[in-house]
Short mmCIF file of C-alpha atoms in Angstrom, two decimals:
data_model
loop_
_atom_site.label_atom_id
_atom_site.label_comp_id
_atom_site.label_asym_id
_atom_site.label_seq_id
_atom_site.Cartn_x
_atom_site.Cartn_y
_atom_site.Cartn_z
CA UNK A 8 13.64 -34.98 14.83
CA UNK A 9 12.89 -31.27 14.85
CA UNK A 10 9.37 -30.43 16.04
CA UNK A 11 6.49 -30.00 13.57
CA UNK A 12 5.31 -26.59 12.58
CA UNK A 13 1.56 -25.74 13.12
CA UNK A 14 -0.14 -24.03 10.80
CA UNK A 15 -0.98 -20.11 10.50
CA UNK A 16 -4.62 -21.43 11.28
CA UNK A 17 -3.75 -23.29 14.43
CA UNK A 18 -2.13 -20.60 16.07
CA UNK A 19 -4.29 -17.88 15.26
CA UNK A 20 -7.33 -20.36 16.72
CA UNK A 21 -5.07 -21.44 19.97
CA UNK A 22 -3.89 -17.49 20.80
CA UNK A 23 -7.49 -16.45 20.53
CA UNK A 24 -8.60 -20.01 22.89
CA UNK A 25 -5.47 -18.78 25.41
CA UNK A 26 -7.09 -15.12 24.96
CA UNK A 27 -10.40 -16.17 26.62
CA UNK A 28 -9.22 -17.75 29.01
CA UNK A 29 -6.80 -15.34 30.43
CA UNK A 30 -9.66 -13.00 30.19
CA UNK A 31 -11.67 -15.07 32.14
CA UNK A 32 -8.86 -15.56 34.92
CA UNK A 33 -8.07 -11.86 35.22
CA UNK A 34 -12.07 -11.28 35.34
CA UNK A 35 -12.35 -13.55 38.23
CA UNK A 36 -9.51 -12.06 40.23
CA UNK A 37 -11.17 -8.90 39.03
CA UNK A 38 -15.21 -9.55 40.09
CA UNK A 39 -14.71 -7.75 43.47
CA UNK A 40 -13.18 -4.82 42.67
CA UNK A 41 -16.62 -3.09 40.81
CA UNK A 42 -18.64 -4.53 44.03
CA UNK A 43 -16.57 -4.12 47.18
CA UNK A 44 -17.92 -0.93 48.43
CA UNK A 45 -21.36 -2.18 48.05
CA UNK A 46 -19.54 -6.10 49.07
CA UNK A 47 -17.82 -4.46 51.91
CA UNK A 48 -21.17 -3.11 53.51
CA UNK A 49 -23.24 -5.90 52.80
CA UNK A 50 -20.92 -8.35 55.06
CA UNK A 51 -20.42 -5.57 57.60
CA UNK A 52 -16.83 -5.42 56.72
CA UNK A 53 -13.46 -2.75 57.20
CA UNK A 54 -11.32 -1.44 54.31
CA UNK A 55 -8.58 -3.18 56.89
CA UNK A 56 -10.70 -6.61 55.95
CA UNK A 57 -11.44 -5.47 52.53
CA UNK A 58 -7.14 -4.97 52.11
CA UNK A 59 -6.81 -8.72 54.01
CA UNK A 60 -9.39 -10.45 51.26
CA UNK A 61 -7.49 -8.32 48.22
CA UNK A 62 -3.89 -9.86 49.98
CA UNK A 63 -5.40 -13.19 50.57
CA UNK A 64 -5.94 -13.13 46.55
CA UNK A 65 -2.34 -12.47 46.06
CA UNK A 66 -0.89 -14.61 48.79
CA UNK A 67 -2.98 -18.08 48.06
CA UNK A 68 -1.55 -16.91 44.27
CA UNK A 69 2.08 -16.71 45.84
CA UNK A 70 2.18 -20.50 46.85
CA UNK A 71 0.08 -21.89 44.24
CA UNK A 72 3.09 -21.13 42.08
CA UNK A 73 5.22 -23.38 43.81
CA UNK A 74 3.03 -26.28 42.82
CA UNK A 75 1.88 -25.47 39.66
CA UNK A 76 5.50 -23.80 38.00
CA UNK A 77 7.41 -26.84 38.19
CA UNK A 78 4.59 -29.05 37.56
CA UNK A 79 3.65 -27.50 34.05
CA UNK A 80 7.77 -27.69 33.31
CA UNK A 81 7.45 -31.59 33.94
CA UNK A 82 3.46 -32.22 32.94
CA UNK A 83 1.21 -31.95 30.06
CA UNK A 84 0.77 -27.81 29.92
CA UNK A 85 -2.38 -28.53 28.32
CA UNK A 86 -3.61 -30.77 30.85
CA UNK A 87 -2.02 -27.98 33.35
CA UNK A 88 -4.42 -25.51 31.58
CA UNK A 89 -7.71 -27.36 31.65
CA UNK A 90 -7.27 -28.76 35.40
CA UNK A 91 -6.78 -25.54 36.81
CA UNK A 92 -9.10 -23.73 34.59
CA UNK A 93 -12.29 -25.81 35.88
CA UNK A 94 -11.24 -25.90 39.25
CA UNK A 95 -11.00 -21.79 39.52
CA UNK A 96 -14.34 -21.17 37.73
CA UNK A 97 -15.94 -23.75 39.87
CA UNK A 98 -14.63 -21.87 42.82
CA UNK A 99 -15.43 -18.71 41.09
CA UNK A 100 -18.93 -19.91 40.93
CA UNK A 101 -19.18 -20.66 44.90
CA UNK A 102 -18.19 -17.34 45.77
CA UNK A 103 -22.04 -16.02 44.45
CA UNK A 104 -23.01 -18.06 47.80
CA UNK A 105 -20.99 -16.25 50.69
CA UNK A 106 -22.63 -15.18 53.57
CA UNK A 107 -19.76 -13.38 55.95
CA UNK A 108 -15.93 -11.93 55.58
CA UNK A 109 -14.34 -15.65 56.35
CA UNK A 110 -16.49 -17.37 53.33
CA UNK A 111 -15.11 -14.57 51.08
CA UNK A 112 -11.73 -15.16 52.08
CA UNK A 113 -11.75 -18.56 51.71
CA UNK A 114 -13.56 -18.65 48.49
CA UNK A 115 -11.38 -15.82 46.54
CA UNK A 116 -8.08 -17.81 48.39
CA UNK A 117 -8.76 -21.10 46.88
CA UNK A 118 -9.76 -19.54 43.26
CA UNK A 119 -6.73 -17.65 43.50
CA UNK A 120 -4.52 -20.74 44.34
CA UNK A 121 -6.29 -22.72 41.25
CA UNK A 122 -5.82 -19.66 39.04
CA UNK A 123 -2.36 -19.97 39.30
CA UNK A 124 -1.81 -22.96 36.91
CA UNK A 125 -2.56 -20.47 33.80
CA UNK A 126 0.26 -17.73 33.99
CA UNK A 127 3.34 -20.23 33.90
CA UNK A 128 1.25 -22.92 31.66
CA UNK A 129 -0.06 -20.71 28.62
CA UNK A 130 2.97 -18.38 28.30
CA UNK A 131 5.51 -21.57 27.86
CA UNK A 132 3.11 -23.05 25.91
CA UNK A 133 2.63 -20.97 23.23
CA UNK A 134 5.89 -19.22 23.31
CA UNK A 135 6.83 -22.98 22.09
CA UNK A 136 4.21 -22.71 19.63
CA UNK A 137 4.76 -19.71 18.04
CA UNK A 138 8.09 -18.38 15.93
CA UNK A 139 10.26 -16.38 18.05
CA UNK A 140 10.22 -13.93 15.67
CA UNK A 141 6.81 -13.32 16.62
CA UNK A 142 7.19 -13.72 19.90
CA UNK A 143 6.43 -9.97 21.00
CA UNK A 144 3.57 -9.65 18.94
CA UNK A 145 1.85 -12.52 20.76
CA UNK A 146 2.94 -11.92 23.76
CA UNK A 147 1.47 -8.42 23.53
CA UNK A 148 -1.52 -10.38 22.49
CA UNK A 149 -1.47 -12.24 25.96
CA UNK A 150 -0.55 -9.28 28.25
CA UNK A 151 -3.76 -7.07 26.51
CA UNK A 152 -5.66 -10.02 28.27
CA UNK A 153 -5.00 -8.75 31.32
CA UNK A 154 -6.52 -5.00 31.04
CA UNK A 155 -9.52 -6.71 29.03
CA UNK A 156 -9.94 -9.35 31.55
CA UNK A 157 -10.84 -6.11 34.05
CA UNK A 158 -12.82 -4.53 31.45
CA UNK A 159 -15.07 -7.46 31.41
CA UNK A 160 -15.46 -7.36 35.15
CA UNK A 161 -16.52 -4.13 35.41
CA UNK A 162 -18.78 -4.21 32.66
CA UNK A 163 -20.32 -7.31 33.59
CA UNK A 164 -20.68 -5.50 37.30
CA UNK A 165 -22.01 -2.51 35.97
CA UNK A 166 -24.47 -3.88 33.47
CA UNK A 167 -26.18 -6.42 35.78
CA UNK A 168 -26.01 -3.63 38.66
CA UNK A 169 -23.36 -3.31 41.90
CA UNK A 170 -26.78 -4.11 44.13
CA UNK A 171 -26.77 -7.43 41.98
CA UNK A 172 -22.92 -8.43 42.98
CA UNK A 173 -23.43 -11.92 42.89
CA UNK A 174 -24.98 -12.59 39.77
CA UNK A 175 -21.51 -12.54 37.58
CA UNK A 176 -19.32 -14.59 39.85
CA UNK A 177 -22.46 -17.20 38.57
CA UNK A 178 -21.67 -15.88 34.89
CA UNK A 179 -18.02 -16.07 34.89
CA UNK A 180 -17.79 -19.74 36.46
CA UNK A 181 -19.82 -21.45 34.13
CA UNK A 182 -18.05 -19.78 30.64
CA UNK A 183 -14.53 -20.81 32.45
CA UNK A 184 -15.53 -24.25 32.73
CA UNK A 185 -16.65 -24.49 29.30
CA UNK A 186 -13.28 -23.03 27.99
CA UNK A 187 -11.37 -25.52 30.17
CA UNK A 188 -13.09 -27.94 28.30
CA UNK A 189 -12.21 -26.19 24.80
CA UNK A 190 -8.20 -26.36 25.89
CA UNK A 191 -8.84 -29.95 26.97
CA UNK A 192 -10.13 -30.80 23.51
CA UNK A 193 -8.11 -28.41 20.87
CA UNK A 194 -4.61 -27.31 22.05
CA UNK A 195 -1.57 -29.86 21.09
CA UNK A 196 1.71 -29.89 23.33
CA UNK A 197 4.28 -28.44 21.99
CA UNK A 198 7.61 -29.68 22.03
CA UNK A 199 10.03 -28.02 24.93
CA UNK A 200 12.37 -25.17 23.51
CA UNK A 201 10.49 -25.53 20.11
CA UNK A 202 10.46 -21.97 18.71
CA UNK A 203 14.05 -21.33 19.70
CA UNK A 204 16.55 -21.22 16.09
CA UNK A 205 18.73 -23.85 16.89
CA UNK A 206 16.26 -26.53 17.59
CA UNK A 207 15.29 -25.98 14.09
CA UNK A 208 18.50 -28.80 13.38
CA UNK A 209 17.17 -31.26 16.03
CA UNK A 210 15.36 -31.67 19.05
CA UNK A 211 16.34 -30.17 22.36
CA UNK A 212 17.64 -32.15 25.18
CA UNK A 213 17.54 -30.18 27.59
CA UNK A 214 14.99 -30.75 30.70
CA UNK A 215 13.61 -29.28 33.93
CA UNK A 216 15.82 -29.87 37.10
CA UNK A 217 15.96 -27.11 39.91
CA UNK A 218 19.96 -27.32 38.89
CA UNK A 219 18.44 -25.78 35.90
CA UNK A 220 16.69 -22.98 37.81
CA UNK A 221 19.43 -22.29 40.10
CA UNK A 222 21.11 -21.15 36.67
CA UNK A 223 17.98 -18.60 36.28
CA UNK A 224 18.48 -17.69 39.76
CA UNK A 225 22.22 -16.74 38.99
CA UNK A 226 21.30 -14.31 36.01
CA UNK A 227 21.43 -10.89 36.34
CA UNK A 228 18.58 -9.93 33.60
CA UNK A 229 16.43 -12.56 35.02
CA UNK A 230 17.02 -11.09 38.53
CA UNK A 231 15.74 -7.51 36.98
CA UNK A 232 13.23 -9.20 34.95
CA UNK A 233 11.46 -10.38 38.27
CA UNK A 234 11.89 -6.88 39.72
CA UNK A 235 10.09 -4.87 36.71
CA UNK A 236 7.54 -7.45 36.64
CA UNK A 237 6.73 -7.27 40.25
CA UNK A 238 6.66 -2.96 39.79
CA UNK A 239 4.61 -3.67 36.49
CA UNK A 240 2.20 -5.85 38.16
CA UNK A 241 1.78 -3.61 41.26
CA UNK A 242 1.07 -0.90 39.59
CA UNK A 243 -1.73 -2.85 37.76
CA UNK A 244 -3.34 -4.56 40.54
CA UNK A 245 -3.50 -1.51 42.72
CA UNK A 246 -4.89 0.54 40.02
CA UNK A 247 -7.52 -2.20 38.87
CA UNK A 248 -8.66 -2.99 42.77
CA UNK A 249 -8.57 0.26 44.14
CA UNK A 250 -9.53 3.34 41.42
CA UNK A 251 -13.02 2.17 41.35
CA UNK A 252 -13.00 2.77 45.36
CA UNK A 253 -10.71 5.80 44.65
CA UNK A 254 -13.15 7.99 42.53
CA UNK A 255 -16.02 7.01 44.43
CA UNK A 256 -14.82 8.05 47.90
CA UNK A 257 -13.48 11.46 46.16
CA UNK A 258 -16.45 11.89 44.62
CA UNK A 259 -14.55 12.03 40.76
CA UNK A 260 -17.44 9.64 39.49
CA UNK A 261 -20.96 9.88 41.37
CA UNK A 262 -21.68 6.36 42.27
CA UNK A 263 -19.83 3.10 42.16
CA UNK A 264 -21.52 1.91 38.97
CA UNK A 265 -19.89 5.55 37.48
CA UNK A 266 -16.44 4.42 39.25
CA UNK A 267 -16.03 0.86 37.33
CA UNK A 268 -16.75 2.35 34.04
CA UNK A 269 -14.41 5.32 34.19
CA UNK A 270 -11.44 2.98 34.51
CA UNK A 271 -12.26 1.89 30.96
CA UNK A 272 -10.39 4.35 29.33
CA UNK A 273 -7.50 3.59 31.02
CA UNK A 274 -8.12 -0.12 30.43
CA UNK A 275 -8.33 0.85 26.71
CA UNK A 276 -4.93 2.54 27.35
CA UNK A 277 -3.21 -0.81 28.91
CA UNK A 278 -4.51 -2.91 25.46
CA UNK A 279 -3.43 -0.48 23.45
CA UNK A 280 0.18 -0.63 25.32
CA UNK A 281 0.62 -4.06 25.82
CA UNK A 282 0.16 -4.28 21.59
CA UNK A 283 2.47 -1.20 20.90
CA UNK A 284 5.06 -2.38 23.40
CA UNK A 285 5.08 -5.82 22.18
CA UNK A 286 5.51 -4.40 18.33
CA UNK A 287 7.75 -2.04 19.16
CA UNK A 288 9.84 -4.98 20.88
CA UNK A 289 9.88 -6.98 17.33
CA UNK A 290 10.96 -4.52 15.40
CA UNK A 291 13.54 -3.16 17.66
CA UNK A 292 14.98 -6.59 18.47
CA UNK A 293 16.36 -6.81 14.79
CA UNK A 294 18.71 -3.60 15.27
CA UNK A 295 19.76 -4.00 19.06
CA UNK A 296 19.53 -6.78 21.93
CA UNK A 297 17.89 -4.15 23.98
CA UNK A 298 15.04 -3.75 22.53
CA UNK A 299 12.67 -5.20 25.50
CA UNK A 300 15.05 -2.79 27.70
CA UNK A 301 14.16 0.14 26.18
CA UNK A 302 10.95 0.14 26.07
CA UNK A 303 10.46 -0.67 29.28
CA UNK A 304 12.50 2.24 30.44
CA UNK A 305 10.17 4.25 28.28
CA UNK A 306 6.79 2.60 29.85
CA UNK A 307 8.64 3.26 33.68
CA UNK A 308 9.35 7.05 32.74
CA UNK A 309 6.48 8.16 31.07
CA UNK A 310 4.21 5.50 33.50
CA UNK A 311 5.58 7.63 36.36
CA UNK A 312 4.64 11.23 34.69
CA UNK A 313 1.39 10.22 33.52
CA UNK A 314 0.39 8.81 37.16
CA UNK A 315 1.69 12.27 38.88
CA UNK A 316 -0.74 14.13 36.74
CA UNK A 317 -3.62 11.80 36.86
CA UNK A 318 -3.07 12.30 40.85
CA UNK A 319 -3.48 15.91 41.04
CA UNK A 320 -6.83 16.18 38.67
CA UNK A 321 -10.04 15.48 40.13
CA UNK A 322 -12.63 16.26 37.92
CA UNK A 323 -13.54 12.87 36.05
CA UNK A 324 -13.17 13.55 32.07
CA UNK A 325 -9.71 15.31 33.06
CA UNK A 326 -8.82 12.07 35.09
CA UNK A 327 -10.24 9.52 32.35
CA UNK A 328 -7.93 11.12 29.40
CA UNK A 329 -4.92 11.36 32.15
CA UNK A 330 -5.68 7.61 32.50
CA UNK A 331 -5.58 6.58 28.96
CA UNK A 332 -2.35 7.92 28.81
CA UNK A 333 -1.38 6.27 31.97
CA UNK A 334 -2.04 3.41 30.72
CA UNK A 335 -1.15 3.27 26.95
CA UNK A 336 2.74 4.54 28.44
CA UNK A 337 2.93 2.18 31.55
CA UNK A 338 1.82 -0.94 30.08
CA UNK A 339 4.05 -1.06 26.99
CA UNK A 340 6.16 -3.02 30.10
CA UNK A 341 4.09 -5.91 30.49
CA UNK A 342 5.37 -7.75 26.90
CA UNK A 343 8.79 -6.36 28.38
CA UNK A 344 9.13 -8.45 30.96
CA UNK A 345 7.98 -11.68 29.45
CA UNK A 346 10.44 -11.06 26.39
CA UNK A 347 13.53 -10.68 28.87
CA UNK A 348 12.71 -14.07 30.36
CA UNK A 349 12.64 -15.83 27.56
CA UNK A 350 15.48 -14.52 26.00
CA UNK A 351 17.76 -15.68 29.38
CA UNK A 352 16.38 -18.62 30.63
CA UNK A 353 16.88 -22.59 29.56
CA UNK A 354 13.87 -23.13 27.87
CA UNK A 355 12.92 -25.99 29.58
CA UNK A 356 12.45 -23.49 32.61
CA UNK A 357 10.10 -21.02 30.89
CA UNK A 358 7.16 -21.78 33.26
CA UNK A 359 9.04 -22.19 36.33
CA UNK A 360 10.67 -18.98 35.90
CA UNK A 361 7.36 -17.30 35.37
CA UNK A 362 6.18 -18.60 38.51
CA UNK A 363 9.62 -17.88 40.50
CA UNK A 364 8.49 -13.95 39.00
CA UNK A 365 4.87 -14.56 40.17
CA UNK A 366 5.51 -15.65 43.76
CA UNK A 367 7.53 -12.65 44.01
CA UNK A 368 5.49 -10.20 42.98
CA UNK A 369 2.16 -11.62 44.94
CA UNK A 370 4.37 -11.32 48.12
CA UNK A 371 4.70 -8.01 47.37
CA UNK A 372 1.34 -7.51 46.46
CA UNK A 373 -0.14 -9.11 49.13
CA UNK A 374 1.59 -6.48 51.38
CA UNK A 375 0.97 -3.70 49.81
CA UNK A 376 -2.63 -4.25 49.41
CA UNK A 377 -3.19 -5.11 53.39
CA UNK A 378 -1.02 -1.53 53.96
CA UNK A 379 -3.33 0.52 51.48
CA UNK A 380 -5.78 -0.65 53.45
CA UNK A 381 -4.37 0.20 56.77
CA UNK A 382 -2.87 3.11 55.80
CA UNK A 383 -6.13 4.46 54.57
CA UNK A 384 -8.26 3.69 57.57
CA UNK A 385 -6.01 5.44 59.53
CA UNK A 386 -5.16 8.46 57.19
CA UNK A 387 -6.47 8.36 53.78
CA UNK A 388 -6.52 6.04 50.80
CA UNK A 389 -5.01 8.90 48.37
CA UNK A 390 -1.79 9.14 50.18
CA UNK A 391 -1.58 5.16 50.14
CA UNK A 392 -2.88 4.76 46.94
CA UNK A 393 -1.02 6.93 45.02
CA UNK A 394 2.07 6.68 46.77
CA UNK A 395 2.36 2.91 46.19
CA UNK A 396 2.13 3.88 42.49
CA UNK A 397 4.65 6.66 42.08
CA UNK A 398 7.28 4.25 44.00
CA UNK A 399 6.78 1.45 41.89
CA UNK A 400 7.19 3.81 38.55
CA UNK A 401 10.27 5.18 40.15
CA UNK A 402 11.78 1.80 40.97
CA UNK A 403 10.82 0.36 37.82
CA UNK A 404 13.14 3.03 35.81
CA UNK A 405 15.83 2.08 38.08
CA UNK A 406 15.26 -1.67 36.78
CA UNK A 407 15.10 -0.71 33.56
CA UNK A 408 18.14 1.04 32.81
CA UNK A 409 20.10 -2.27 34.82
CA UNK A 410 18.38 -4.40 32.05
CA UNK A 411 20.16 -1.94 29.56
CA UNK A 412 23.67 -3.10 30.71
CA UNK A 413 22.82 -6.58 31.43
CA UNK A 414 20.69 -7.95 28.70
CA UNK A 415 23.10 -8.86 25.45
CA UNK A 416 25.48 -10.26 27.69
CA UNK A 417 23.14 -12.64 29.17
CA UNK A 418 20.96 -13.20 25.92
CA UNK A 419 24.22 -14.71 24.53
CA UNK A 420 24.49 -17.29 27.36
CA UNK A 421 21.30 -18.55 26.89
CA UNK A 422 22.01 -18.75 22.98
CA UNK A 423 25.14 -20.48 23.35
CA UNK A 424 23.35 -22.78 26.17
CA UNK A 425 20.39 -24.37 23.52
CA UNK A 426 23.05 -24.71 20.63
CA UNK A 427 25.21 -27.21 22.85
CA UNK A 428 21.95 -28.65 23.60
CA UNK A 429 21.00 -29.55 20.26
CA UNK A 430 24.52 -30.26 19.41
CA UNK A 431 24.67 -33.09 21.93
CA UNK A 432 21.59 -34.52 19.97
CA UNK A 433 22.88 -34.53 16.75
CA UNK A 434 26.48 -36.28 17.86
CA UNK A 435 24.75 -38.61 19.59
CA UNK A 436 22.63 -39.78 16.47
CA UNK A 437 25.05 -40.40 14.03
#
């Protein structure tokens, strides 16, 4: 039978449910980066320790994703969701009580490693929820999450006061374990493959094996998609973690209550990206199949002209306004990347493919964040920190204009794959 369709009402309520709680898992990956000067002298520690807690994060994130990719392609996403969603914000809430540099390792390790259910879990989830023809809008929706999740850390940081750092690890567990609750009790499991066309005719058959993901393994745009994520996401994480520590230590914002809020404006930037690029990839998907392409080549060049500038200014309104721009141009990738997975991959591998892309791109992460922080003890954290984002730009263009070539080749793969899916069904039932 095909799958029910939920109402307008439903998915509104269940995007704005998935909203929160992404916001609350980026703000709790985010809660140290407002505090960790002021973090970092409290527990006597070294950038070189400060760089090991920020790749511990990203590393503990890296394996989770082997557990908790192929378990939300086999399990109850929902269920996925709300386990891992209490877990993290109970660890979250822990971390208020650390005493040294091991307890903070441990603590933002193990809320990392829960955190991980949510990427793979909510994106399959309501990707199966929602029409595909929407499908850019809300996952522009999803990736604003992200920049908004940081906002919220640094606000929450600056309001309560960088001398009060543990206070909003407190705040931030207790709302996530109330919305875990919320997902437990409102969002329905959608059926696999759902918002694809052809299952419209019948349900799809097809089901998670790792034969299944050595197919996504094989694809060339799923092979790219992976690498622009993992530039995308580096480019992020550096600039969330480390500006704040950046325009302190160069003295473009006087203190680091100053630092965390002039990021906003380039947090405003990334919401008002991810819902442009996503937009732009809806309408531009009904005249060519390389739409998502496109504009990610767009958010790569101008992303790597935008950072150059912001780079050379140093006086903090000049740098704010060059970091709108940043990122309003660079973000427009993030819907990118999840619209080129979907459009490649069996459906039924939506979640594992996310976190095949994930483990990736905390590997990289990981050692990129340690080397800032080397590189910066023993030279200085401009040259690291700026460097690591002009490469990632550069290789991201690279990526982009591969996904130009291989894109409607692939997209027609997956096509043909789900309509001899569904096809099987209906022979079989008459």
């Amino acid at each position: 039978m095909p799958h029910p369709k939920y109402t307008t009402r439903y998915l509104v309520i269940l995007t704005i449910l998935l909203m929160l709680v992404s916001i609350v898992n980026i703000a709790d990956k985010e809660l140290l980066a407002p505090v960790a000067e002021v973090v970092r002298a409290d527990l006597g520690m070294s950038d070189t320790q400060l760089g090991a807690v920020r790749s511990a994060v990203f590393l503990a994130a890296l394996v989770s994703q082997l557990y908790w990719g192929p378990l939300s392609d086999r399990w109850v996403r929902k269920n996925v969701i709300t386990l891992g969603t209490i877990v993290w914000s109970a660890l979250t809430w822990l971390t208020a009580f650390v005493a040294n540099f091991p307890q903070l390792l441990a603590a933002r390790a193990s809320m990392s490693f829960a955190e991980g259910c949510f990427n793979p879990s909510s994106f399959a989830l309501i990707t199966d929820s929602v029409p595909k023809r929407h499908h850019g809008l809300v996952i522009g929706l999803m990736s604003l999450t992200y920049p908004v999740g940081t906002a919220a850390a640094l606000i929450v940081a600056s309001a309560i006061g960088t001398a009060q750092w543990r206070q909003p690890f407190v705040i931030y567990g207790v709302i996530g374990i109330a919305l875990g609750a919320l997902v437990f009790l409102f969002v329905r499991e959608p059926m696999r493959g759902a918002s694809e066309e052809a299952v419209e005719a019948g349900a799809y058959l097809g089901r998670f094996s790792f034969a299944e993901m050595r197919r996504v393994w094989t694809t060339p745009s799923a092979l790219l998609g992976f690498a622009l994520d993992t530039c995308q996401a580096t480019i992020n994480w550096s600039l969330a973690f480390w500006a704040p520590i950046y325009f302190t230590r160069y003295r473009i914002a006087p203190n680091a209550d100053a630092a965390a809020l002039a990021l906003l404006p380039a947090i405003l930037g990334f919401v008002l990206g991810a819902l442009i690029g996503g937009a732009a990839i809806d309408r531009l998907r009904a005249h060519t199949e390389r739409a998502a392409a496109i504009i990610a080549l767009i958010a790569m060049a101008g992303g790597l002209v935008a950072a150059f500038i912001t780079f050379n200014l140093f006086e903090m309104t000049a740098v704010m306004i060059a970091g709108f721009v940043l990122g309003l141009v660079g973000y427009m990738a993030m819907p990118a990347v999840n619209i080129v997975f979907f459009s490649v991959v069996p459906p039924e591998t939506k979640a594992s493919t996310i976190a095949t892309s994930n483990v990736i791109l905390n590997l990289v992460i990981a050692i990129i964040s340690f080397l800032i922080g080397v590189i910066s003890d023993a030279a200085e954290l401009r040259f690291a920190f700026s460097g690591v984002v002009l490469m990632m730009f550069a290789i991201g263009i690279g990526v982009s204009l591969g996904l130009l070539r291989t894109l409607p080749g692939d997209m027609m793969k997956q096509r043909k794959l789900v309509e001899a899916r569904v096809n099987i069904r209906e022979r079989s039932s008459t």
